[in-house]
Amino acid sequence: MSPIRLTLPDGSVREVAPGTTAGDVARAIGPGLARAALAARVDGEVIDLERPLGRDCALQIITLKDEAEALELVRHDYAHVLAEAVQKLFPGTQITFGPATEDGFYYDVAPPPGRGPFTEEDLPAIEEAMRAIIAADKPLTREEWDREALIAKWQAEGETFKAEWAATLPDDEPLTVYWSGPPHEQGSWMDMCRGPHLPSTGRLDPEAFRLTRVSGAYWRGDPKNPQLSRIYGTGWLNAKQLEAHLHRLAEAAKRDHRKLGREMGLFHLQEEAHGSVFWHPKGYAIYRVLEDYMRRAIQAAGYAEIKTPQLMDARQWEQSGHWGKYRANMFVIPDEVPNTEDDGPVISGKAGWMALKPMNCPAHVLVFRQGIKSYRDLPLRLYENGCCHRNEAHGALHGIMRVRQFTQDDAHIFCREDQVVDEVRAFCALADRVYRDFGFRYAIKLALRPEQRFGSDADWDKAEGELREAVVGAGLATAEHGWEELPGEGAFYAPKLEWHLTDAIGRTWQVGTIQSDRVLPERLDAFYIGEDGERHRPVMLHRAIFGAYERFIGILIEEYAGRFPMWLAPVQAVVATIVSDADGWAAEVARLLAAAGLRVETDLRNEKINLKVREHSLMKVPVLLVVGRREAEEGTVAVRRLGEERQEVLPLDTVLAALADEATPPDLRRPS
């Protein structure tokens, strides 16, 4: 039998007999690589080390140095070890699925009959059982099974979920299982899985994982199906990585916008309006500062602000394509007066449908279409603080980060073909200024055409090329700016650039975007009259920087841990009295601060000053101005900064000038 040729990462070629494994190759190269090997990449596909090779291929041995692949492997293995541990501790438990996640793993299990759901009290015992399985260094072996035989085995063992899943897999897909321990031996454990896996459980670090929580989950995500227990864990390559992750989680918990929003009195949420924010005065003060900031930015960049309707006829959404692609996430309303009689249905079911807008773009096209546009009118930049509604599932909602009602800093640029690159480049510069004003680092990604999409390949080629050219021209297509292209991640109508912000504890948030769209102008018949006197389609650039005000404020709360920079703080200064004799001076100080443009409050309560300091520190007020009888007589204030023990007594005029300067938004500091 002819040998097969293996091309290694250094370009060298090895000839080996068919049936040779990647593990054999690693051992032939050297004992160090053999010890370090975790799995192999064959022509781009990750496989087990001991899976036989049968054809010429490119081969790479995966080790811990290949961190992304290694993490995916160990997290998948931790999930399987979790399932094995649960079944050993709680006989009669049924297993279902156990994937790796972004920072760990989970496994969905059905508790034994009569036991009730698993709880977090069960986690320590499960962790110990997992460590015992890891310490046993059990080999993990892949095995292909006949479909009917595997289904029969699952049914005989009472694994009804696995039997159902095996029966639904494609007929042409081989069914594979992995054994933990020698196959078919007493005490070995088996699960159905595509793989790949590590060579043995002992390759996992027993101190590099932690089970974190338990929640409910429906079988195959359907509420009509039985409810399971989903056990979550976090898994890493070593204990140091785990500790760093747990530290990030602890820091994130301190910064949780829901907790800080409640403590600082910024907003609240309640069941009477699922997914909609009740802004309190202090929270809305931040909202208004952001609105004012963004209005200045877009006005300076040549945008015209508009306002469009919340409720639009379903026919408009059908024409735009959103009705077919997005209807499940829209709030729809019958276009009729509801029945007010006691008997009979509230609605007739005969009326046409309207929908609350989930996005602003079709309405902006309708504004563009009012009146005939000339090529000289372009680019036309239309901006809206547009309130939108999306019918998110209750379980998907998360504080103010993911809501049903939100307002976007949304704009659409209608331009000629020859203007696209310059407009995108200008937007890149605008987004850069905005994110830097808030102290964010960011990465730019180009999301390319998805499999299901509108428009021709030629239009997609052109749109992707324009976005790429603009980023290159702006000098941002670099490793420093995290430049990356993401195949298949574009919208159904357009490719897009995405801005991914990195916050103070290393998390990333996808916020800003600009999309180059030739589909919607065609579908909604937008046109302008060109220099040749003929009708032409404009290119429509969809763009946002904050994304949604609600989510951006949530990100800011967590970025700053509630300690907003002076210009953003909902209350920038509090004037607090030591004695009631200073009440008049405190009121005068507050009046002058407000006249200088600061958001200021007074605290004239008959309480000790240490209590006032503590309370306003908890509310993250940047500056506390303490006044007593002496300060009133001398026209001074004692300035105490958030987080500092010392205070400085200064003339009021000096303090007014300093605080007014600190409270100036960063865009107003730049030379005009």
XYZ file of C-alpha atoms in Angstrom:
672
model
C 0.000 0.000 0.000
C 1.381 3.390 -0.992
C 2.520 5.679 1.825
C 0.652 8.889 2.571
C 2.377 12.285 2.599
C 2.019 14.548 5.635
C 2.943 18.226 5.228
C 4.033 19.698 8.575
C 3.803 23.385 9.606
C 7.485 23.991 8.766
C 6.864 22.833 5.198
C 8.629 19.507 5.602
C 6.953 16.346 4.313
C 6.852 12.961 5.998
C 5.795 9.749 4.321
C 4.028 7.272 6.601
C 1.953 4.135 6.242
C -1.843 4.515 5.993
C -3.379 4.092 9.449
C -0.574 5.993 11.146
C -1.942 8.383 13.789
C -0.948 11.946 14.640
C 0.184 10.533 17.988
C 2.575 8.212 16.148
C 3.980 11.197 14.241
C 4.434 13.201 17.462
C 6.266 10.283 19.073
C 8.492 9.920 16.004
C 9.420 13.599 16.090
C 10.448 13.454 19.743
C 9.438 12.604 23.320
C 8.880 16.279 24.195
C 6.275 16.751 21.496
C 4.694 13.400 22.350
C 4.215 14.520 25.971
C 2.874 17.951 24.941
C 0.529 16.736 22.175
C -3.187 17.187 22.862
C -4.814 16.672 19.453
C -4.087 17.293 15.769
C -5.276 19.564 13.011
C -5.674 17.721 9.692
C -6.415 19.960 6.694
C -7.961 22.457 9.126
C -10.077 19.926 11.058
C -9.197 19.154 14.689
C -9.130 15.399 15.390
C -8.041 13.016 18.153
C -4.352 12.170 18.345
C -4.985 8.446 17.876
C -7.402 8.686 14.962
C -5.870 6.890 11.928
C -4.778 8.987 8.957
C -5.744 7.659 5.530
C -4.762 10.272 2.949
C -2.236 12.963 2.084
C -2.855 15.990 4.282
C -1.472 19.010 6.102
C -0.817 18.001 9.718
C -0.271 20.152 12.803
C 0.177 18.770 16.323
C -1.843 20.861 18.817
C -0.218 21.624 22.190
C -0.913 24.026 25.051
C 0.858 26.717 23.017
C -2.135 26.646 20.644
C -4.252 28.234 23.349
C -7.552 28.731 21.502
C -7.700 25.119 20.279
C -6.431 23.783 23.604
C -9.083 25.665 25.566
C -11.831 24.345 23.291
C -10.566 20.791 23.847
C -10.204 20.963 27.625
C -13.590 22.630 28.098
C -15.261 19.945 26.012
C -13.527 17.309 28.145
C -14.477 19.004 31.403
C -18.116 18.839 30.244
C -17.872 15.089 29.672
C -16.106 14.532 32.994
C -18.920 16.536 34.631
C -21.566 14.268 33.104
C -19.682 11.119 34.136
C -19.300 12.428 37.692
C -23.005 13.254 37.982
C -24.048 9.807 36.791
C -21.659 8.096 39.203
C -22.886 10.185 42.153
C -26.566 10.106 41.211
C -27.483 6.826 39.464
C -30.512 7.162 37.231
C -29.499 10.604 35.957
C -29.957 10.930 32.191
C -27.388 12.823 30.101
C -28.109 15.018 27.070
C -25.684 17.672 25.723
C -22.462 19.193 27.052
C -20.714 21.802 24.874
C -17.779 24.102 25.500
C -18.668 27.801 25.929
C -16.768 31.058 25.660
C -15.217 30.719 29.119
C -16.166 27.222 30.225
C -18.716 24.498 29.680
C -22.077 23.148 30.753
C -23.981 19.881 30.656
C -27.756 19.394 30.634
C -28.878 16.449 32.726
C -32.239 15.007 33.778
C -32.202 14.219 37.534
C -33.208 10.732 38.664
C -36.973 10.236 39.102
C -38.202 11.690 42.372
C -35.005 13.570 43.167
C -35.902 17.065 41.998
C -33.603 19.504 40.178
C -29.923 19.720 40.998
C -28.911 22.750 43.057
C -25.720 24.623 43.801
C -25.437 22.654 47.057
C -24.605 19.615 44.891
C -21.662 21.280 43.170
C -18.853 20.619 45.731
C -19.513 16.864 45.678
C -19.649 16.854 41.869
C -16.343 18.752 41.701
C -14.660 16.174 43.932
C -15.996 13.333 41.781
C -14.652 15.123 38.692
C -11.197 15.422 40.271
C -11.231 11.715 41.027
C -11.984 10.936 37.357
C -9.158 13.259 36.259
C -6.750 11.666 38.743
C -7.617 8.219 37.352
C -6.150 9.321 33.991
C -8.759 7.332 32.079
C -8.088 6.924 28.339
C -10.614 8.616 26.039
C -11.321 6.390 23.060
C -13.398 7.076 19.953
C -15.630 4.340 18.573
C -18.125 4.232 15.692
C -21.455 2.494 16.270
C -24.250 1.147 14.146
C -27.212 3.503 14.460
C -29.806 0.907 15.476
C -27.438 -0.751 17.925
C -26.630 2.568 19.620
C -30.295 3.566 19.862
C -31.090 0.170 21.367
C -28.276 0.565 23.922
C -29.494 3.993 24.970
C -33.063 2.764 25.301
C -31.983 -0.275 27.326
C -30.083 1.984 29.737
C -33.019 4.385 30.114
C -31.227 7.172 28.222
C -34.334 8.345 26.357
C -32.893 11.742 25.435
C -29.764 10.239 23.875
C -31.873 7.641 22.030
C -34.118 10.385 20.621
C -31.115 12.466 19.543
C -29.388 9.509 17.881
C -32.547 8.798 15.873
C -32.699 12.366 14.529
C -29.116 12.648 13.283
C -28.627 12.520 9.478
C -28.592 8.993 8.042
C -25.257 9.584 6.326
C -23.536 10.780 9.521
C -21.531 8.088 11.351
C -22.516 7.861 15.015
C -19.503 8.060 17.295
C -19.131 7.551 21.018
C -16.242 8.202 23.383
C -15.318 5.857 26.180
C -13.839 7.147 29.422
C -11.797 4.119 30.414
C -11.098 0.980 28.382
C -14.004 0.416 25.950
C -16.719 -2.001 27.110
C -15.017 -2.727 30.428
C -16.728 -2.655 33.808
C -16.513 0.850 35.288
C -15.917 2.589 31.955
C -18.334 5.312 30.921
C -19.639 6.185 27.456
C -21.200 9.235 25.810
C -22.294 9.962 22.263
C -20.137 12.730 20.810
C -18.532 13.892 17.562
C -15.334 14.778 19.415
C -12.502 15.511 19.355
C -11.130 14.822 22.845
C -7.817 14.756 24.681
C -5.965 11.434 24.904
C -7.028 10.902 28.530
C -8.755 12.582 31.468
C -5.375 13.025 33.162
C -4.431 15.686 30.626
C -6.884 18.010 32.388
C -5.639 20.148 35.284
C -7.781 19.197 38.319
C -7.245 22.659 39.804
C -8.149 24.592 36.638
C -11.934 24.257 36.707
C -14.800 25.373 38.924
C -18.508 24.557 38.803
C -20.320 27.868 39.033
C -24.099 27.567 38.970
C -27.182 25.542 38.074
C -30.189 26.664 36.048
C -33.179 25.144 34.333
C -33.134 24.354 30.611
C -35.641 22.704 28.317
C -34.704 19.671 26.249
C -33.656 20.956 22.826
C -34.650 24.488 23.880
C -38.394 23.857 23.551
C -40.626 24.878 26.528
C -42.995 22.057 25.565
C -40.270 19.506 26.352
C -39.119 18.237 29.775
C -37.091 20.590 31.920
C -33.492 19.621 32.665
C -30.825 20.846 35.071
C -28.036 22.766 33.355
C -24.817 22.635 35.366
C -22.318 25.336 34.406
C -18.583 25.415 34.954
C -15.566 27.409 33.941
C -12.489 25.552 32.692
C -8.941 26.630 31.834
C -5.534 25.242 30.985
C -4.050 25.840 34.440
C -4.900 27.122 37.904
C -3.358 30.542 37.227
C -5.763 31.129 34.337
C -8.679 30.014 36.516
C -7.741 32.402 39.314
C -7.439 35.289 36.848
C -10.876 34.447 35.464
C -12.444 34.231 38.938
C -10.890 37.601 39.762
C -12.481 39.058 36.607
C -15.833 37.577 37.617
C -15.556 39.079 41.095
C -14.649 42.436 39.606
C -17.539 42.171 37.138
C -19.932 41.424 40.020
C -18.798 44.609 41.775
C -19.346 46.539 38.569
C -22.696 44.938 37.660
C -24.775 47.758 36.168
C -27.955 46.333 37.670
C -26.519 46.470 41.186
C -24.922 49.904 40.765
C -27.958 51.293 38.958
C -30.115 50.345 41.926
C -27.653 51.587 44.565
C -27.064 54.893 42.778
C -30.753 55.450 42.002
C -30.220 55.597 38.228
C -33.049 53.380 36.939
C -35.203 50.390 37.681
C -36.956 47.585 35.803
C -40.160 45.810 36.736
C -42.570 43.195 35.417
C -45.213 45.727 34.388
C -42.931 46.714 31.504
C -40.708 43.723 30.706
C -37.534 44.869 28.976
C -38.206 48.614 29.256
C -36.271 50.986 31.477
C -37.737 53.317 34.091
C -35.164 56.101 34.125
C -34.831 57.991 37.404
C -33.663 61.631 37.460
C -29.993 60.767 38.003
C -29.941 58.070 35.334
C -31.759 60.287 32.876
C -29.209 63.035 33.544
C -26.528 60.688 32.122
C -28.819 59.866 29.197
C -29.274 63.562 28.391
C -25.540 64.271 28.638
C -24.950 61.512 26.075
C -27.703 62.846 23.822
C -26.200 66.347 23.952
C -22.725 64.972 23.284
C -23.881 62.940 20.281
C -25.924 65.836 18.857
C -22.841 68.035 18.905
C -20.839 65.281 17.208
C -23.314 64.632 14.409
C -24.039 68.306 13.780
C -20.323 68.994 13.404
C -20.136 66.049 10.974
C -22.881 67.425 8.717
C -25.903 65.333 9.743
C -29.513 66.540 9.801
C -31.625 65.249 12.697
C -35.090 63.831 11.986
C -37.854 61.990 13.842
C -39.907 59.155 12.346
C -43.056 57.228 13.431
C -43.032 54.349 15.903
C -45.852 52.444 14.202
C -45.767 51.503 10.518
C -47.921 49.366 8.234
C -46.814 45.745 7.819
C -46.748 46.242 4.047
C -43.797 48.577 4.486
C -41.931 45.897 6.448
C -42.824 43.299 3.801
C -41.402 45.508 1.072
C -38.193 46.150 3.029
C -37.714 42.420 3.656
C -37.861 42.693 7.450
C -41.303 41.060 7.696
C -39.976 37.780 6.357
C -36.589 37.891 8.067
C -37.410 39.591 11.356
C -41.115 39.195 12.115
C -40.539 36.880 15.102
C -38.815 39.782 16.876
C -41.427 42.428 16.054
C -44.369 43.667 18.109
C -47.344 43.517 15.742
C -50.670 45.296 16.248
C -53.983 44.865 14.388
C -55.028 48.043 12.582
C -58.493 48.302 14.141
C -60.364 49.649 17.141
C -60.608 46.875 19.757
C -63.998 45.548 20.840
C -65.079 47.099 24.145
C -68.119 44.907 24.752
C -68.041 42.298 27.479
C -68.693 39.406 25.128
C -66.887 38.657 21.906
C -63.171 38.749 21.024
C -61.117 41.891 21.665
C -60.001 41.937 18.034
C -61.775 40.616 14.968
C -58.822 38.937 13.296
C -59.824 40.555 9.995
C -57.764 43.753 10.183
C -54.419 44.360 8.535
C -51.280 44.463 10.629
C -49.021 47.246 11.804
C -45.760 46.880 13.686
C -43.681 48.884 16.137
C -40.439 49.574 14.359
C -37.532 47.303 15.361
C -35.155 49.549 13.425
C -35.235 52.977 11.775
C -33.840 52.328 8.298
C -37.074 51.889 6.234
C -38.493 55.105 7.706
C -35.319 56.975 6.771
C -35.667 55.772 3.187
C -39.198 57.193 3.160
C -37.837 60.560 4.312
C -35.184 60.417 1.583
C -37.862 59.718 -1.043
C -39.786 62.908 -0.251
C -38.977 65.208 -3.128
C -36.626 64.486 -6.003
C -32.966 64.352 -5.018
C -30.118 65.429 -7.280
C -26.592 64.061 -7.295
C -25.627 67.477 -5.934
C -27.720 66.785 -2.781
C -25.576 63.805 -1.862
C -24.274 62.762 0.517
C -27.419 63.238 2.621
C -26.836 62.265 6.249
C -30.029 61.680 8.269
C -29.733 61.154 12.026
C -32.328 60.055 14.576
C -32.363 59.243 18.257
C -34.729 56.504 17.203
C -36.798 54.592 19.735
C -37.213 50.947 18.645
C -38.922 47.844 20.006
C -37.803 44.235 19.601
C -39.715 41.281 20.961
C -36.927 39.591 22.884
C -37.771 36.493 24.929
C -38.083 37.186 28.663
C -35.178 34.849 29.410
C -32.897 36.740 27.016
C -33.369 40.101 28.742
C -30.452 41.358 30.834
C -30.716 44.565 32.844
C -30.448 47.536 30.505
C -27.911 45.715 28.321
C -30.570 43.717 26.473
C -34.023 45.245 26.475
C -37.184 45.373 24.402
C -37.444 49.161 24.104
C -34.280 51.081 23.290
C -33.088 54.204 21.537
C -30.360 54.105 18.915
C -27.992 56.884 17.885
C -28.991 55.869 14.386
C -28.099 57.513 11.109
C -28.232 56.686 7.425
C -26.008 58.234 4.816
C -27.382 58.282 1.271
C -24.508 58.752 -1.127
C -23.218 58.137 -4.639
C -20.985 55.198 -5.488
C -17.950 57.475 -5.715
C -18.604 58.858 -2.209
C -18.851 55.607 -0.247
C -15.193 55.156 0.711
C -14.774 58.771 1.825
C -17.969 58.617 3.904
C -16.932 55.390 5.612
C -13.454 56.782 6.267
C -14.993 59.922 7.813
C -17.215 57.753 10.001
C -14.172 55.790 11.168
C -12.564 59.049 12.270
C -15.760 60.159 14.051
C -16.102 56.822 15.876
C -12.437 56.979 16.886
C -12.910 60.415 18.489
C -16.030 59.311 20.354
C -14.572 56.109 21.783
C -11.378 57.865 22.818
C -13.441 60.518 24.638
C -14.886 57.715 26.788
C -11.498 56.068 27.336
C -12.136 52.915 25.321
C -9.699 50.870 23.276
C -11.329 49.102 20.347
C -10.874 46.556 17.588
C -12.433 46.809 14.108
C -13.898 43.746 12.400
C -15.281 43.375 8.869
C -18.338 41.091 8.895
C -18.695 39.463 5.469
C -21.663 38.053 3.538
C -23.841 35.424 5.256
C -25.090 32.339 3.445
C -28.688 33.622 3.404
C -28.710 37.140 1.960
C -30.329 39.586 -0.417
C -28.502 41.151 -3.369
C -26.107 39.988 -6.071
C -22.583 38.674 -5.497
C -21.290 41.615 -7.533
C -22.932 44.080 -5.128
C -21.544 42.205 -2.139
C -18.071 42.179 -3.690
C -18.255 45.919 -4.191
C -19.657 46.682 -0.720
C -17.094 44.519 1.092
C -14.297 46.046 -0.960
C -15.411 49.608 -0.145
C -15.479 48.973 3.593
C -12.083 47.286 3.450
C -10.599 50.150 1.416
C -11.957 52.764 3.827
C -10.435 51.084 6.891
C -7.091 50.653 5.115
C -7.220 54.305 4.052
C -7.946 55.369 7.633
C -4.861 53.445 8.807
C -6.963 51.186 11.037
C -6.515 47.807 9.289
C -3.704 46.903 11.678
C -3.023 44.443 14.490
C -3.015 47.398 16.888
C -6.673 48.003 16.025
C -7.563 44.309 16.110
C -8.361 44.221 12.384
C -10.061 40.972 11.422
C -12.463 39.724 8.766
C -15.401 37.588 9.912
C -16.836 35.341 7.170
C -20.610 34.874 7.313
C -21.213 37.482 10.036
C -22.740 40.258 7.898
C -26.398 41.332 7.960
C -28.743 39.723 5.425
C -28.678 42.908 3.346
C -25.147 44.274 3.807
C -21.600 43.668 5.030
C -20.614 45.747 8.024
C -17.739 47.102 10.016
C -18.018 46.447 13.751
C -16.329 48.266 16.620
C -15.527 45.991 19.570
C -14.714 47.988 22.708
C -12.448 46.639 25.455
C -13.438 47.693 28.968
C -11.436 48.182 32.151
C -11.459 44.468 33.080
C -10.724 43.141 29.594
C -14.230 42.282 28.378
C -15.232 43.185 24.831
C -18.491 44.749 23.696
C -19.625 45.032 20.080
C -21.122 48.525 19.878
C -20.602 50.659 16.772
C -21.252 49.618 13.194
C -21.449 50.896 9.639
C -23.077 48.831 6.887
C -22.840 49.386 3.141
C -26.282 48.569 1.718
C -27.411 48.456 -1.903
C -30.403 46.194 -1.210
C -32.798 48.433 0.742
C -32.632 51.379 -1.689
C -33.578 48.934 -4.455
C -36.405 47.303 -2.502
C -37.884 50.660 -1.424
C -37.221 52.418 -4.743
C -34.937 55.167 -3.483
C -33.279 57.103 -6.287
C -31.604 60.357 -7.209
C -31.131 62.127 -10.526
C -27.558 61.825 -11.691
C -25.435 64.274 -13.653
C -26.582 62.425 -16.782
C -30.243 63.230 -16.022
C -31.047 59.560 -15.346
C -32.329 57.830 -12.201
C -29.658 56.169 -10.034
C -29.783 54.183 -6.798
C -27.960 55.695 -3.837
C -25.810 53.556 -1.594
C -27.261 53.550 1.926
C -24.790 53.485 4.814
C -26.383 52.380 8.103
C -24.297 53.554 11.041
C -24.335 53.894 14.827
C -21.663 54.621 17.434
C -23.291 54.070 20.835
C -25.547 51.408 19.336
C -28.333 51.755 21.894
C -28.251 54.405 24.599
C -29.499 51.907 27.189
C -26.803 49.340 26.486
C -24.068 51.959 26.169
C -24.990 53.432 29.557
C -24.886 49.927 31.036
C -21.414 49.463 29.576
C -20.309 52.844 30.961
C -21.609 52.023 34.449
C -19.526 48.837 34.441
C -16.509 50.451 32.754
C -16.288 53.164 35.431
C -17.686 50.981 38.269
C -20.181 53.828 38.821
C -17.380 56.383 39.310
C -18.159 58.429 36.220
C -15.740 61.061 34.993
C -16.779 64.500 36.128
C -18.473 65.473 32.854
C -20.700 62.378 32.896
C -21.498 62.112 36.612
C -25.234 62.498 37.284
C -24.448 64.628 40.356
C -21.110 66.353 39.974
C -20.891 67.962 43.397
C -22.722 67.957 46.724
C -22.475 70.876 49.136
C -22.758 69.440 52.657
C -23.020 71.425 55.868
C -21.353 70.721 59.199
C -23.694 72.997 61.173
C -27.030 74.600 60.356
C -25.432 78.053 60.636
C -23.818 77.338 57.252
C -27.081 76.522 55.447
C -27.274 79.914 53.763
C -23.669 79.728 52.522
C -24.263 76.183 51.259
C -27.270 77.341 49.264
C -25.246 80.203 47.765
C -22.376 77.876 46.827
C -24.832 75.503 45.158
C -26.476 78.362 43.268
C -23.147 79.564 41.895
C -22.092 76.045 40.919
C -25.385 75.510 39.078
C -24.941 78.860 37.346
C -21.520 77.632 36.188
C -23.247 74.643 34.576
C -22.665 71.950 37.189
C -25.192 69.372 38.378
C -25.182 70.052 42.117
C -27.152 69.108 45.227
C -27.089 70.301 48.834
C -27.140 68.162 51.978
C -28.432 70.308 54.853
C -29.542 67.416 57.072
C -28.850 67.542 60.778
C -26.439 64.611 60.559
C -22.763 64.183 61.363
C -20.448 65.091 58.509
C -18.799 61.641 58.535
C -22.169 60.053 57.768
C -22.725 62.495 54.909
C -19.266 61.771 53.500
C -19.885 58.024 53.640
C -23.319 58.214 52.000
C -22.223 60.470 49.134
C -19.144 58.307 48.581
C -21.428 55.298 48.147
C -23.371 57.337 45.572
C -20.049 57.929 43.727
C -20.333 61.740 43.806
C -16.996 63.038 42.432
C -16.684 66.104 44.683
C -18.018 66.866 48.151
C -17.834 70.514 49.244
C -17.989 70.746 53.018
C -18.974 74.060 54.626
C -19.211 75.100 58.246
C -19.322 78.319 60.210
C -15.697 79.170 59.393
C -16.098 78.562 55.635
C -19.229 80.718 55.623
C -17.392 83.573 57.316
C -14.323 83.338 55.019
C -16.107 82.608 51.697
C -14.316 79.272 51.294
C -15.215 75.598 50.885
C -13.450 72.386 51.953
C -13.013 70.240 48.847
C -13.046 66.478 49.303
C -12.548 64.217 46.254
C -14.155 60.796 45.892
C -11.817 58.134 47.253
C -9.489 60.593 49.000
C -9.142 61.035 52.760
C -7.712 64.547 52.746
C -9.599 67.736 51.989
C -8.393 71.143 50.871
C -9.882 74.476 51.919
C -9.997 76.869 48.945
C -11.631 80.186 48.003
C -14.965 79.634 46.281
C -13.895 81.443 43.101
C -10.958 79.045 42.714
C -13.213 76.024 43.200
C -15.842 77.321 40.762
C -13.277 77.783 38.008
C -11.636 74.403 38.616
C -14.874 72.406 38.750
C -16.378 74.151 35.733
C -13.271 73.221 33.781
C -13.365 69.590 34.977
C -17.042 69.304 34.062
C -16.458 70.416 30.469
C -17.168 67.524 28.065
C -14.063 66.364 26.168
C -15.429 67.336 22.754
C -15.814 70.943 23.927
C -12.169 71.003 24.999
C -10.933 70.272 21.470
C -9.969 73.241 19.304
C -12.822 74.092 16.941
